[in-house]
mmCIF file of C-alpha atoms in Angstrom:
data_model
loop_
_atom_site.group_PDB
_atom_site.id
_atom_site.type_symbol
_atom_site.label_atom_id
_atom_site.label_comp_id
_atom_site.label_asym_id
_atom_site.label_seq_id
_atom_site.Cartn_x
_atom_site.Cartn_y
_atom_site.Cartn_z
ATOM 1 C CA MET A 197 -196.215 -22.361 -43.236
ATOM 2 C CA ASN A 198 -195.561 -19.367 -41.052
ATOM 3 C CA THR A 199 -192.056 -18.222 -41.909
ATOM 4 C CA SER A 200 -192.313 -15.089 -39.803
ATOM 5 C CA VAL A 201 -191.449 -17.067 -36.651
ATOM 6 C CA ASN A 202 -187.794 -16.407 -35.875
ATOM 7 C CA THR A 203 -185.373 -19.276 -36.221
ATOM 8 C CA PRO A 204 -183.803 -20.051 -32.817
ATOM 9 C CA LEU A 205 -180.578 -18.433 -31.703
ATOM 10 C CA TYR A 206 -177.531 -20.604 -30.963
ATOM 11 C CA GLU A 207 -174.400 -19.685 -29.031
ATOM 12 C CA VAL A 208 -171.145 -20.917 -30.559
ATOM 13 C CA PHE A 209 -168.100 -22.130 -28.632
ATOM 14 C CA VAL A 210 -164.816 -23.016 -30.330
ATOM 15 C CA ARG A 211 -161.876 -25.003 -29.018
ATOM 16 C CA SER A 212 -158.900 -23.368 -30.695
ATOM 17 C CA LYS A 213 -156.478 -26.138 -29.811
ATOM 18 C CA ARG A 214 -156.593 -29.532 -28.131
ATOM 19 C CA GLY A 215 -156.120 -29.188 -24.408
ATOM 20 C CA LEU A 216 -157.814 -25.781 -24.209
ATOM 21 C CA ASP A 217 -161.382 -25.053 -23.124
ATOM 22 C CA HIS A 218 -164.071 -24.207 -25.651
ATOM 23 C CA LYS A 219 -164.450 -20.445 -25.732
ATOM 24 C CA HIS A 220 -167.514 -18.424 -26.632
ATOM 25 C CA VAL A 221 -167.059 -16.759 -30.007
ATOM 26 C CA GLY A 222 -170.534 -15.512 -30.943
ATOM 27 C CA SER A 223 -173.999 -16.630 -31.977
ATOM 28 C CA LEU A 224 -176.118 -17.400 -35.030
ATOM 29 C CA HIS A 225 -179.626 -18.421 -36.054
ATOM 30 C CA ALA A 226 -180.388 -21.934 -37.280
ATOM 31 C CA GLU A 227 -183.328 -24.321 -37.531
ATOM 32 C CA ASP A 228 -181.638 -27.064 -35.535
ATOM 33 C CA ALA A 229 -178.368 -28.007 -33.873
ATOM 34 C CA GLU A 230 -176.938 -29.800 -36.912
ATOM 35 C CA GLN A 231 -177.512 -26.755 -39.073
ATOM 36 C CA ALA A 232 -176.122 -24.473 -36.383
ATOM 37 C CA LEU A 233 -172.946 -26.548 -36.385
ATOM 38 C CA GLU A 234 -172.551 -26.180 -40.157
ATOM 39 C CA TYR A 235 -173.201 -22.447 -40.028
ATOM 40 C CA ALA A 236 -170.761 -22.111 -37.158
ATOM 41 C CA ARG A 237 -168.114 -23.855 -39.229
ATOM 42 C CA ASP A 238 -168.737 -21.443 -42.106
ATOM 43 C CA CYS A 239 -169.012 -18.310 -39.945
ATOM 44 C CA TYR A 240 -166.525 -18.734 -37.165
ATOM 45 C CA THR A 241 -163.801 -21.095 -38.352
ATOM 46 C CA ARG A 242 -163.075 -19.986 -41.894
ATOM 47 C CA ARG A 243 -159.397 -19.584 -41.056
ATOM 48 C CA SER A 244 -158.882 -22.782 -39.075
ATOM 49 C CA GLU A 245 -159.673 -21.047 -35.817
ATOM 50 C CA GLY A 246 -160.619 -24.268 -34.137
ATOM 51 C CA VAL A 247 -160.501 -28.020 -33.844
ATOM 52 C CA SER A 248 -163.923 -28.477 -32.257
ATOM 53 C CA ILE A 249 -167.197 -26.536 -32.101
ATOM 54 C CA TRP A 250 -170.035 -26.609 -29.565
ATOM 55 C CA VAL A 251 -173.421 -25.074 -30.298
ATOM 56 C CA VAL A 252 -175.964 -24.481 -27.536
ATOM 57 C CA LYS A 253 -179.430 -23.000 -27.879
ATOM 58 C CA SER A 254 -179.241 -19.521 -26.335
ATOM 59 C CA GLY A 255 -182.524 -20.135 -24.543
ATOM 60 C CA ASP A 256 -180.967 -23.125 -22.759
ATOM 61 C CA ILE A 257 -178.361 -20.962 -21.066
ATOM 62 C CA THR A 258 -179.172 -19.826 -17.539
ATOM 63 C CA CYS A 259 -176.987 -16.984 -16.410
ATOM 64 C CA SER A 260 -176.411 -14.840 -13.352
ATOM 65 C CA GLN A 261 -177.127 -11.128 -13.580
ATOM 66 C CA GLU A 262 -174.648 -8.405 -12.834
ATOM 67 C CA GLU A 263 -177.126 -6.998 -10.257
ATOM 68 C CA ASP A 264 -176.734 -10.278 -8.364
ATOM 69 C CA ALA A 265 -173.011 -9.635 -7.922
ATOM 70 C CA ALA A 266 -173.422 -8.554 -4.320
ATOM 71 C CA SER A 267 -175.057 -11.761 -3.135
ATOM 72 C CA PHE A 268 -172.860 -13.868 -5.411
ATOM 73 C CA TYR A 269 -169.433 -12.435 -4.745
ATOM 74 C CA ASP A 270 -169.336 -10.000 -1.835
ATOM 75 C CA PRO A 271 -168.770 -12.647 0.829
ATOM 76 C CA MET A 272 -165.493 -13.615 -0.901
ATOM 77 C CA GLU A 273 -163.916 -10.237 -0.297
ATOM 78 C CA ASP A 274 -163.254 -10.682 3.404
ATOM 79 C CA LYS A 275 -161.583 -14.067 2.928
ATOM 80 C CA PRO A 276 -157.991 -13.191 2.021
ATOM 81 C CA TYR A 277 -156.850 -16.423 3.684
ATOM 82 C CA ARG A 278 -158.114 -18.327 0.636
ATOM 83 C CA HIS A 279 -155.094 -16.987 -1.277
ATOM 84 C CA ALA A 280 -151.595 -18.413 -1.046
ATOM 85 C CA THR A 281 -150.155 -14.881 -0.931
ATOM 86 C CA HIS A 282 -151.849 -14.355 2.454
ATOM 87 C CA TYR A 283 -149.185 -16.571 4.042
ATOM 88 C CA VAL A 284 -145.739 -15.068 4.374
ATOM 89 C CA LEU A 285 -143.016 -17.641 3.844
ATOM 90 C CA PRO A 286 -139.620 -17.422 5.546
ATOM 91 C CA GLU A 287 -136.912 -16.129 3.185
ATOM 92 C CA ASN A 288 -135.031 -19.383 2.679
ATOM 93 C CA ILE A 289 -138.089 -21.594 2.139
ATOM 94 C CA LYS A 290 -138.691 -22.239 -1.521
ATOM 95 C CA ASN A 291 -140.908 -24.626 -3.467
ATOM 96 C CA MET A 292 -144.150 -24.007 -1.690
ATOM 97 C CA MET B 90 -173.139 -40.378 -32.068
ATOM 98 C CA THR B 91 -169.595 -39.803 -33.219
ATOM 99 C CA GLN B 92 -168.650 -41.652 -36.401
ATOM 100 C CA PHE B 93 -165.076 -42.724 -37.075
ATOM 101 C CA LYS B 94 -163.788 -43.296 -40.574
ATOM 102 C CA LEU B 95 -160.723 -45.428 -39.754
ATOM 103 C CA ASN B 96 -160.455 -49.092 -38.774
ATOM 104 C CA ALA B 97 -159.455 -50.161 -35.269
ATOM 105 C CA GLU B 98 -155.742 -50.481 -35.970
ATOM 106 C CA GLU B 99 -155.521 -47.106 -37.707
ATOM 107 C CA LEU B 100 -157.483 -45.523 -34.869
ATOM 108 C CA GLU B 101 -155.068 -46.899 -32.290
ATOM 109 C CA GLN B 102 -152.087 -45.699 -34.319
ATOM 110 C CA ALA B 103 -153.589 -42.222 -34.776
ATOM 111 C CA PHE B 104 -154.323 -42.116 -31.055
ATOM 112 C CA GLN B 105 -150.732 -43.001 -30.085
ATOM 113 C CA ASN B 106 -149.330 -40.548 -32.660
ATOM 114 C CA ARG B 107 -151.409 -37.810 -31.129
ATOM 115 C CA ILE B 108 -150.069 -38.645 -27.676
ATOM 116 C CA ASP B 109 -146.461 -38.864 -28.887
ATOM 117 C CA ASP B 110 -146.977 -35.467 -30.485
ATOM 118 C CA GLU B 111 -147.948 -33.996 -27.048
ATOM 119 C CA GLN B 112 -151.517 -33.329 -28.146
ATOM 120 C CA LYS B 113 -154.358 -33.762 -25.664
ATOM 121 C CA ILE B 114 -157.054 -36.378 -25.988
ATOM 122 C CA GLU B 115 -160.541 -34.885 -25.710
ATOM 123 C CA PRO B 116 -163.801 -36.580 -24.639
ATOM 124 C CA LYS B 117 -165.299 -37.213 -28.085
ATOM 125 C CA ASP B 118 -162.064 -38.651 -29.527
ATOM 126 C CA TRP B 119 -161.641 -42.340 -30.167
ATOM 127 C CA MET B 120 -159.554 -43.906 -27.416
ATOM 128 C CA PRO B 121 -158.550 -47.486 -26.567
ATOM 129 C CA GLU B 122 -160.914 -49.054 -24.052
ATOM 130 C CA ALA B 123 -158.001 -49.710 -21.691
ATOM 131 C CA TYR B 124 -157.017 -46.003 -21.777
ATOM 132 C CA ARG B 125 -160.567 -45.068 -20.836
ATOM 133 C CA LYS B 126 -160.664 -47.654 -18.033
ATOM 134 C CA ASN B 127 -157.246 -46.678 -16.716
ATOM 135 C CA LEU B 128 -158.271 -43.008 -16.640
ATOM 136 C CA ILE B 129 -161.568 -43.740 -14.908
ATOM 137 C CA ARG B 130 -159.657 -45.710 -12.272
ATOM 138 C CA GLN B 131 -157.023 -43.031 -11.670
ATOM 139 C CA MET B 132 -159.300 -39.974 -11.912
ATOM 140 C CA SER B 133 -162.064 -41.402 -9.734
ATOM 141 C CA GLN B 134 -159.487 -42.514 -7.168
ATOM 142 C CA HIS B 135 -158.216 -38.948 -7.201
ATOM 143 C CA ALA B 136 -161.767 -37.567 -6.778
ATOM 144 C CA HIS B 137 -162.542 -39.983 -3.943
ATOM 145 C CA SER B 138 -159.313 -38.919 -2.209
ATOM 146 C CA GLU B 139 -160.365 -35.265 -2.264
ATOM 147 C CA VAL B 140 -163.737 -36.128 -0.748
ATOM 148 C CA ILE B 141 -162.586 -38.682 1.853
ATOM 149 C CA GLY B 142 -159.713 -36.320 2.710
ATOM 150 C CA MET B 143 -162.298 -33.911 4.114
ATOM 151 C CA GLN B 144 -162.894 -36.262 7.048
ATOM 152 C CA PRO B 145 -159.606 -36.180 8.996
ATOM 153 C CA GLU B 146 -159.531 -32.376 8.697
ATOM 154 C CA GLY B 147 -163.240 -31.810 9.248
ATOM 155 C CA ASN B 148 -162.668 -33.592 12.545
ATOM 156 C CA TRP B 149 -160.864 -30.474 13.830
ATOM 157 C CA ILE B 150 -162.976 -27.596 12.469
ATOM 158 C CA SER B 151 -164.980 -27.182 15.668
ATOM 159 C CA ARG B 152 -161.842 -27.505 17.810
ATOM 160 C CA ALA B 153 -159.451 -25.157 15.980
ATOM 161 C CA PRO B 154 -157.448 -23.122 18.512
ATOM 162 C CA THR B 155 -158.375 -19.667 17.133
ATOM 163 C CA LEU B 156 -161.125 -18.172 14.985
ATOM 164 C CA ARG B 157 -158.565 -17.429 12.257
ATOM 165 C CA ARG B 158 -157.398 -21.049 12.144
ATOM 166 C CA LYS B 159 -160.999 -22.172 12.095
ATOM 167 C CA MET B 160 -161.871 -19.972 9.104
ATOM 168 C CA ILE B 161 -158.772 -21.159 7.239
ATOM 169 C CA LEU B 162 -159.533 -24.821 7.920
ATOM 170 C CA LEU B 163 -163.150 -24.386 6.879
ATOM 171 C CA ALA B 164 -162.047 -22.746 3.617
ATOM 172 C CA LYS B 165 -159.564 -25.546 2.964
ATOM 173 C CA VAL B 166 -162.061 -28.349 3.559
ATOM 174 C CA GLN B 167 -164.528 -26.502 1.327
ATOM 175 C CA ASP B 168 -161.863 -26.438 -1.409
ATOM 176 C CA GLU B 169 -161.374 -30.206 -1.112
ATOM 177 C CA GLY B 170 -165.072 -30.756 -1.736
ATOM 178 C CA GLY B 171 -164.817 -28.493 -4.784
ATOM 179 C CA HIS B 172 -161.786 -30.378 -6.065
ATOM 180 C CA GLY B 173 -163.692 -33.633 -5.730
ATOM 181 C CA LEU B 174 -166.435 -32.096 -7.867
ATOM 182 C CA TYR B 175 -164.044 -30.932 -10.618
ATOM 183 C CA LEU B 176 -162.549 -34.407 -10.791
ATOM 184 C CA TYR B 177 -165.848 -36.314 -10.724
ATOM 185 C CA SER B 178 -167.151 -34.098 -13.542
ATOM 186 C CA ALA B 179 -163.992 -34.653 -15.583
ATOM 187 C CA THR B 180 -164.300 -38.424 -14.983
ATOM 188 C CA GLU B 181 -167.919 -38.377 -16.147
ATOM 189 C CA THR B 182 -166.749 -37.141 -19.579
ATOM 190 C CA LEU B 183 -165.435 -40.705 -20.035
ATOM 191 C CA GLY B 184 -168.955 -42.113 -20.006
ATOM 192 C CA ILE B 185 -169.495 -43.184 -16.418
ATOM 193 C CA THR B 186 -172.126 -41.766 -14.070
ATOM 194 C CA ARG B 187 -171.635 -40.071 -10.702
ATOM 195 C CA GLU B 188 -173.853 -42.728 -9.138
ATOM 196 C CA GLU B 189 -171.589 -45.521 -10.417
ATOM 197 C CA LEU B 190 -168.506 -43.724 -9.112
ATOM 198 C CA VAL B 191 -169.971 -43.191 -5.636
ATOM 199 C CA GLU B 192 -171.182 -46.783 -5.536
ATOM 200 C CA ALA B 193 -167.658 -48.037 -6.372
ATOM 201 C CA LEU B 194 -166.238 -45.975 -3.506
ATOM 202 C CA GLN B 195 -168.818 -47.230 -1.062
ATOM 203 C CA ASN B 196 -168.555 -50.918 -1.987
ATOM 204 C CA GLY B 197 -164.759 -50.804 -1.905
ATOM 205 C CA THR B 198 -164.023 -51.549 -5.583
ATOM 206 C CA ALA B 199 -162.562 -48.051 -5.992
ATOM 207 C CA LYS B 200 -159.702 -46.854 -3.814
ATOM 208 C CA TYR B 201 -158.717 -43.488 -2.391
ATOM 209 C CA ALA B 202 -155.370 -42.235 -1.066
ATOM 210 C CA SER B 203 -154.581 -44.601 1.768
ATOM 211 C CA ILE B 204 -153.104 -41.788 3.889
ATOM 212 C CA PHE B 205 -156.624 -40.725 4.833
ATOM 213 C CA ASN B 206 -157.016 -43.986 6.713
ATOM 214 C CA TYR B 207 -154.762 -42.586 9.441
ATOM 215 C CA PRO B 208 -156.433 -40.677 12.277
ATOM 216 C CA SER B 209 -155.887 -36.962 12.964
ATOM 217 C CA LEU B 210 -155.156 -37.141 16.690
ATOM 218 C CA THR B 211 -153.899 -33.659 17.600
ATOM 219 C CA TRP B 212 -154.113 -30.093 16.306
ATOM 220 C CA ALA B 213 -150.560 -30.457 14.984
ATOM 221 C CA ASP B 214 -151.848 -33.161 12.645
ATOM 222 C CA ILE B 215 -153.929 -30.543 10.850
ATOM 223 C CA GLY B 216 -150.941 -28.333 10.069
ATOM 224 C CA THR B 217 -148.958 -31.414 9.089
ATOM 225 C CA ILE B 218 -151.661 -32.683 6.722
ATOM 226 C CA GLY B 219 -151.769 -29.312 4.943
ATOM 227 C CA TRP B 220 -148.003 -29.034 4.721
ATOM 228 C CA LEU B 221 -146.958 -32.656 4.030
ATOM 229 C CA VAL B 222 -149.982 -34.438 2.591
ATOM 230 C CA ASP B 223 -151.102 -31.548 0.398
ATOM 231 C CA GLY B 224 -147.446 -30.856 -0.343
ATOM 232 C CA ALA B 225 -147.013 -34.410 -1.644
ATOM 233 C CA ALA B 226 -150.282 -34.190 -3.559
ATOM 234 C CA ILE B 227 -149.135 -30.943 -5.198
ATOM 235 C CA VAL B 228 -145.871 -32.517 -6.419
ATOM 236 C CA ASN B 229 -147.958 -35.203 -8.095
ATOM 237 C CA GLN B 230 -150.601 -32.811 -9.390
ATOM 238 C CA ILE B 231 -148.121 -30.378 -10.907
ATOM 239 C CA SER B 232 -146.859 -33.181 -13.128
ATOM 240 C CA LEU B 233 -150.464 -34.190 -13.912
ATOM 241 C CA GLN B 234 -151.164 -30.738 -15.355
ATOM 242 C CA ARG B 235 -149.443 -32.232 -18.406
ATOM 243 C CA THR B 236 -151.442 -35.468 -18.450
ATOM 244 C CA SER B 237 -152.704 -36.518 -21.890
ATOM 245 C CA TYR B 238 -156.444 -36.342 -21.172
ATOM 246 C CA GLY B 239 -157.680 -32.763 -21.688
ATOM 247 C CA PRO B 240 -160.412 -32.565 -19.013
ATOM 248 C CA TYR B 241 -158.080 -34.109 -16.394
ATOM 249 C CA ALA B 242 -155.234 -31.733 -17.278
ATOM 250 C CA ARG B 243 -157.537 -28.704 -17.073
ATOM 251 C CA ALA B 244 -158.964 -29.814 -13.722
ATOM 252 C CA MET B 245 -155.381 -30.162 -12.439
ATOM 253 C CA VAL B 246 -154.473 -26.629 -13.503
ATOM 254 C CA ARG B 247 -157.429 -25.247 -11.563
ATOM 255 C CA ILE B 248 -156.742 -27.427 -8.533
ATOM 256 C CA CYS B 249 -153.010 -26.600 -8.358
ATOM 257 C CA LYS B 250 -153.826 -22.904 -8.439
ATOM 258 C CA GLU B 251 -156.175 -23.234 -5.499
ATOM 259 C CA GLU B 252 -154.111 -25.725 -3.590
ATOM 260 C CA SER B 253 -150.948 -23.767 -2.909
ATOM 261 C CA PHE B 254 -152.729 -22.012 -0.045
ATOM 262 C CA HIS B 255 -153.386 -25.407 1.549
ATOM 263 C CA GLN B 256 -149.734 -26.212 1.915
ATOM 264 C CA ARG B 257 -148.749 -22.749 3.072
ATOM 265 C CA GLN B 258 -151.393 -22.499 5.769
ATOM 266 C CA GLY B 259 -150.248 -25.866 7.130
ATOM 267 C CA PHE B 260 -146.624 -24.829 7.195
ATOM 268 C CA GLU B 261 -147.470 -21.507 8.832
ATOM 269 C CA SER B 262 -149.438 -23.312 11.513
ATOM 270 C CA LEU B 263 -146.474 -25.617 12.183
ATOM 271 C CA VAL B 264 -144.038 -22.699 12.362
ATOM 272 C CA VAL B 265 -146.135 -21.398 15.263
ATOM 273 C CA LEU B 266 -146.101 -24.755 17.056
ATOM 274 C CA ALA B 267 -142.422 -25.423 16.388
ATOM 275 C CA ASN B 268 -141.561 -22.050 17.951
ATOM 276 C CA GLY B 269 -144.004 -22.403 20.821
ATOM 277 C CA SER B 270 -143.823 -24.108 24.204
ATOM 278 C CA ALA B 271 -141.973 -27.383 24.725
ATOM 279 C CA GLU B 272 -145.328 -29.202 24.608
ATOM 280 C CA GLN B 273 -146.285 -27.536 21.323
ATOM 281 C CA LYS B 274 -142.942 -28.408 19.767
ATOM 282 C CA ALA B 275 -143.283 -32.009 20.955
ATOM 283 C CA MET B 276 -146.758 -32.128 19.419
ATOM 284 C CA ALA B 277 -145.365 -30.925 16.066
ATOM 285 C CA GLN B 278 -142.582 -33.548 16.192
ATOM 286 C CA ASP B 279 -145.066 -36.283 17.066
ATOM 287 C CA ALA B 280 -147.249 -35.329 14.099
ATOM 288 C CA LEU B 281 -144.240 -35.369 11.758
ATOM 289 C CA ASN B 282 -143.231 -38.791 13.103
ATOM 290 C CA ARG B 283 -146.644 -40.239 12.287
ATOM 291 C CA TRP B 284 -147.255 -38.545 8.900
ATOM 292 C CA TRP B 285 -143.787 -38.665 7.309
ATOM 293 C CA TRP B 286 -143.775 -42.260 6.085
ATOM 294 C CA PRO B 287 -147.417 -42.373 4.976
ATOM 295 C CA SER B 288 -146.684 -39.178 2.975
ATOM 296 C CA LEU B 289 -143.845 -40.938 1.145
ATOM 297 C CA MET B 290 -146.180 -43.885 0.474
ATOM 298 C CA MET B 291 -148.637 -41.508 -1.227
ATOM 299 C CA PHE B 292 -146.541 -41.687 -4.399
ATOM 300 C CA GLY B 293 -147.323 -45.387 -4.705
ATOM 301 C CA PRO B 294 -145.129 -48.485 -5.041
ATOM 302 C CA HIS B 295 -141.591 -48.348 -6.454
ATOM 303 C CA ASP B 296 -141.561 -48.065 -10.243
ATOM 304 C CA ALA B 297 -140.558 -51.704 -10.689
ATOM 305 C CA GLU B 298 -143.561 -52.885 -8.692
ATOM 306 C CA SER B 299 -146.160 -50.402 -9.884
ATOM 307 C CA ALA B 300 -148.976 -52.280 -11.641
ATOM 308 C CA HIS B 301 -150.201 -49.527 -13.957
ATOM 309 C CA SER B 302 -147.072 -47.436 -14.433
ATOM 310 C CA ALA B 303 -145.537 -48.582 -17.732
ATOM 311 C CA GLN B 304 -148.737 -48.319 -19.761
ATOM 312 C CA SER B 305 -149.684 -45.055 -18.066
ATOM 313 C CA MET B 306 -146.335 -43.540 -19.000
ATOM 314 C CA LYS B 307 -146.669 -44.687 -22.624
ATOM 315 C CA TRP B 308 -150.109 -43.073 -22.781
ATOM 316 C CA LYS B 309 -148.778 -40.060 -20.871
ATOM 317 C CA ILE B 310 -151.525 -40.358 -18.291
ATOM 318 C CA LYS B 311 -148.622 -40.202 -15.842
ATOM 319 C CA ARG B 312 -145.751 -37.883 -16.747
ATOM 320 C CA LYS B 313 -143.269 -38.755 -14.015
ATOM 321 C CA SER B 314 -142.686 -42.051 -12.253
ATOM 322 C CA ASN B 315 -143.632 -42.711 -8.621
ATOM 323 C CA ASP B 316 -139.982 -42.761 -7.538
ATOM 324 C CA GLU B 317 -139.088 -39.538 -9.365
ATOM 325 C CA LEU B 318 -141.987 -37.709 -7.734
ATOM 326 C CA ARG B 319 -141.184 -39.137 -4.296
ATOM 327 C CA GLN B 320 -137.561 -38.016 -4.601
ATOM 328 C CA ALA B 321 -138.642 -34.514 -5.644
ATOM 329 C CA PHE B 322 -140.908 -34.332 -2.601
ATOM 330 C CA VAL B 323 -138.170 -35.456 -0.190
ATOM 331 C CA ASP B 324 -135.648 -33.026 -1.696
ATOM 332 C CA GLN B 325 -137.938 -30.032 -1.370
ATOM 333 C CA THR B 326 -139.273 -30.946 2.087
ATOM 334 C CA ILE B 327 -136.073 -31.614 4.065
ATOM 335 C CA PRO B 328 -135.032 -27.907 4.138
ATOM 336 C CA GLN B 329 -138.523 -27.079 5.409
ATOM 337 C CA ILE B 330 -138.197 -29.620 8.228
ATOM 338 C CA GLU B 331 -134.800 -28.165 9.101
ATOM 339 C CA PHE B 332 -136.286 -24.692 9.190
ATOM 340 C CA LEU B 333 -138.916 -25.907 11.652
ATOM 341 C CA GLY B 334 -136.152 -27.395 13.811
ATOM 342 C CA LEU B 335 -137.803 -30.808 13.713
ATOM 343 C CA LYS B 336 -136.194 -34.178 13.107
ATOM 344 C CA VAL B 337 -137.026 -36.466 10.180
ATOM 345 C CA PRO B 338 -137.990 -39.882 11.585
ATOM 346 C CA ASP B 339 -135.480 -41.664 9.324
ATOM 347 C CA ASP B 340 -131.948 -42.523 10.520
ATOM 348 C CA ASP B 341 -130.870 -43.342 6.967
ATOM 349 C CA LEU B 342 -131.702 -39.921 5.602
ATOM 350 C CA LYS B 343 -128.643 -38.074 4.290
ATOM 351 C CA TRP B 344 -127.618 -35.800 1.435
ATOM 352 C CA ASN B 345 -125.965 -37.692 -1.407
ATOM 353 C CA GLU B 346 -123.520 -35.303 -3.044
ATOM 354 C CA GLU B 347 -122.943 -37.578 -6.006
ATOM 355 C CA ARG B 348 -126.619 -37.986 -6.886
ATOM 356 C CA GLY B 349 -127.527 -34.442 -5.923
ATOM 357 C CA HIS B 350 -130.476 -35.848 -3.953
ATOM 358 C CA TYR B 351 -131.300 -37.009 -0.456
ATOM 359 C CA ASP B 352 -131.008 -40.743 0.222
ATOM 360 C CA PHE B 353 -133.717 -42.060 2.480
ATOM 361 C CA GLY B 354 -134.541 -45.287 4.306
ATOM 362 C CA ALA B 355 -136.688 -48.212 3.200
ATOM 363 C CA ILE B 356 -140.432 -47.711 3.112
ATOM 364 C CA ASP B 357 -142.530 -50.263 4.987
ATOM 365 C CA TRP B 358 -144.519 -51.613 2.045
ATOM 366 C CA ASP B 359 -146.187 -54.244 4.216
ATOM 367 C CA GLU B 360 -147.867 -51.466 6.099
ATOM 368 C CA PHE B 361 -148.811 -49.746 2.836
ATOM 369 C CA LEU B 362 -150.445 -52.931 1.524
ATOM 370 C CA ARG B 363 -152.182 -53.528 4.827
ATOM 371 C CA VAL B 364 -153.774 -50.075 4.757
ATOM 372 C CA VAL B 365 -154.626 -50.205 1.031
ATOM 373 C CA SER B 366 -156.307 -53.579 1.503
ATOM 374 C CA GLY B 367 -158.638 -52.130 4.111
ATOM 375 C CA LYS B 368 -156.863 -52.898 7.374
ATOM 376 C CA GLY B 369 -155.749 -49.379 8.251
ATOM 377 C CA MET B 370 -156.869 -47.633 11.408
ATOM 378 C CA CYS B 371 -159.762 -45.708 9.860
ATOM 379 C CA ASN B 372 -160.728 -47.468 6.589
ATOM 380 C CA LYS B 373 -164.030 -48.716 7.957
ATOM 381 C CA GLN B 374 -164.874 -45.434 9.657
ATOM 382 C CA ARG B 375 -164.151 -43.366 6.503
ATOM 383 C CA VAL B 376 -166.419 -45.375 4.221
ATOM 384 C CA GLU B 377 -169.135 -45.790 6.870
ATOM 385 C CA HIS B 378 -169.167 -42.036 7.404
ATOM 386 C CA HIS B 379 -169.401 -41.401 3.657
ATOM 387 C CA LYS B 380 -172.366 -43.781 3.416
ATOM 388 C CA LYS B 381 -174.070 -42.241 6.417
ATOM 389 C CA VAL B 382 -173.766 -38.678 5.106
ATOM 390 C CA HIS B 383 -174.911 -39.820 1.660
ATOM 391 C CA ASP B 384 -177.953 -41.580 3.154
ATOM 392 C CA ASP B 385 -178.717 -38.736 5.555
ATOM 393 C CA GLY B 386 -178.807 -36.374 2.575
ATOM 394 C CA ALA B 387 -181.199 -38.558 0.560
ATOM 395 C CA TRP B 388 -184.232 -36.516 1.650
ATOM 396 C CA VAL B 389 -182.724 -33.372 0.096
ATOM 397 C CA ARG B 390 -182.300 -35.088 -3.263
ATOM 398 C CA GLU B 391 -185.819 -36.530 -2.998
ATOM 399 C CA ALA B 392 -187.294 -33.126 -2.139
ATOM 400 C CA MET B 393 -185.548 -31.525 -5.108
ATOM 401 C CA ARG B 394 -186.872 -34.243 -7.403
ATOM 402 C CA ALA B 395 -190.411 -33.926 -5.997
ATOM 403 C CA TYR B 396 -190.374 -30.160 -6.477
ATOM 404 C CA LYS B 397 -189.213 -30.592 -10.067
ATOM 405 C CA VAL B 398 -192.013 -33.063 -10.827
ATOM 406 C CA LYS B 399 -194.580 -30.785 -9.208
ATOM 407 C CA THR B 400 -193.412 -27.765 -11.224
ATOM 408 C CA LEU B 401 -193.590 -29.738 -14.469
ATOM 409 C CA ASP B 402 -197.106 -30.938 -13.619
ATOM 410 C CA ARG B 403 -198.228 -27.403 -12.826
ATOM 411 C CA ASN B 404 -196.843 -26.044 -16.083
ATOM 412 C CA ARG B 405 -198.546 -28.824 -18.005
ATOM 413 C CA MET B 406 -201.865 -28.036 -16.351
ATOM 414 C CA LYS B 407 -201.423 -24.353 -17.133
ATOM 415 C CA GLU B 408 -200.740 -25.134 -20.790
ATOM 416 C CA ALA B 409 -203.740 -27.440 -20.975
ATOM 417 C CA SER B 410 -206.188 -24.925 -19.513
#
């Protein structure tokens, strides 16, 4: 058996409390998802940091690149009307 | 598969304890089947409302009076589509597919906010929808930020944050009309006359008559009753109407010093039921339009699927050679 092949990398997400989103906390190597989950428990939640863990193979994550920022986000900058603060409310109008 | 170590009764007790303790329920948790069903009904109805709500406003995008108003309206309608997406995705965490949800909307088994079955006849309707209809929705959604189901609560937080611009742009647009020519002011008043009562109906039947309310409150799916939310909406909106110099189309409306709230007249529930049951002015048109757009877009979905299959085939051939 060729043990020189790297074990896959997994990204670990922990939900610190019910009601909150899972948050990325780090990564680890494991042979499969079940093992990754056990390692994640041992590595990232030794002090009760969470109530739920997600593990995702790093290779399964598709991400945008910082160089793409212009085409991704530039068009948003000239749209101030998407923000509530763009609209000036009369002094005595509250609750809006 | 998730394995549970408790029996059914213990599970139900643990579930209710969690809710009583103000903890959120998350997708992989055990939950009573009726809780799941009730959530799917309410959340999908909410999602459908966001999507169908794009129609009365979309109707005016190409006829907005200025470029600025057009850009604002376009951005708002785009938001509604996004909000529909957040809510559909959150609903899917309960184990139902997008296809099933869309099918239920199109065959009439699922409902959406009945206010979108009224037509948007004038430009003033667009400002009024943003100010009143979104305003009413926000009152409801603020309380739903504390709903017991985690994914629903989180979707609400995101939606409320984005939605406050919707109400403000509508109000700003009405301020312009209400301070404009006599015709513009009359148009604003006419829009208020037509949208006021349907806005109050958005909160649903009175508490005593609300079919799902008691159980939903016990499970904290709903955090405030229909009547409480409706009263909060009336109380906050009357000063805004006064500021605009418009008249509320309700002769019974008056401040009640003792209660510290506005009293208002009786809601025409016959009309509400008529519209909910499909006999409103635009029910047929709304669903037909949804079907048409869905069918017209089928070729895009088919092309995406075909491309995917082709790419997989190509990769397979490459590997084989």
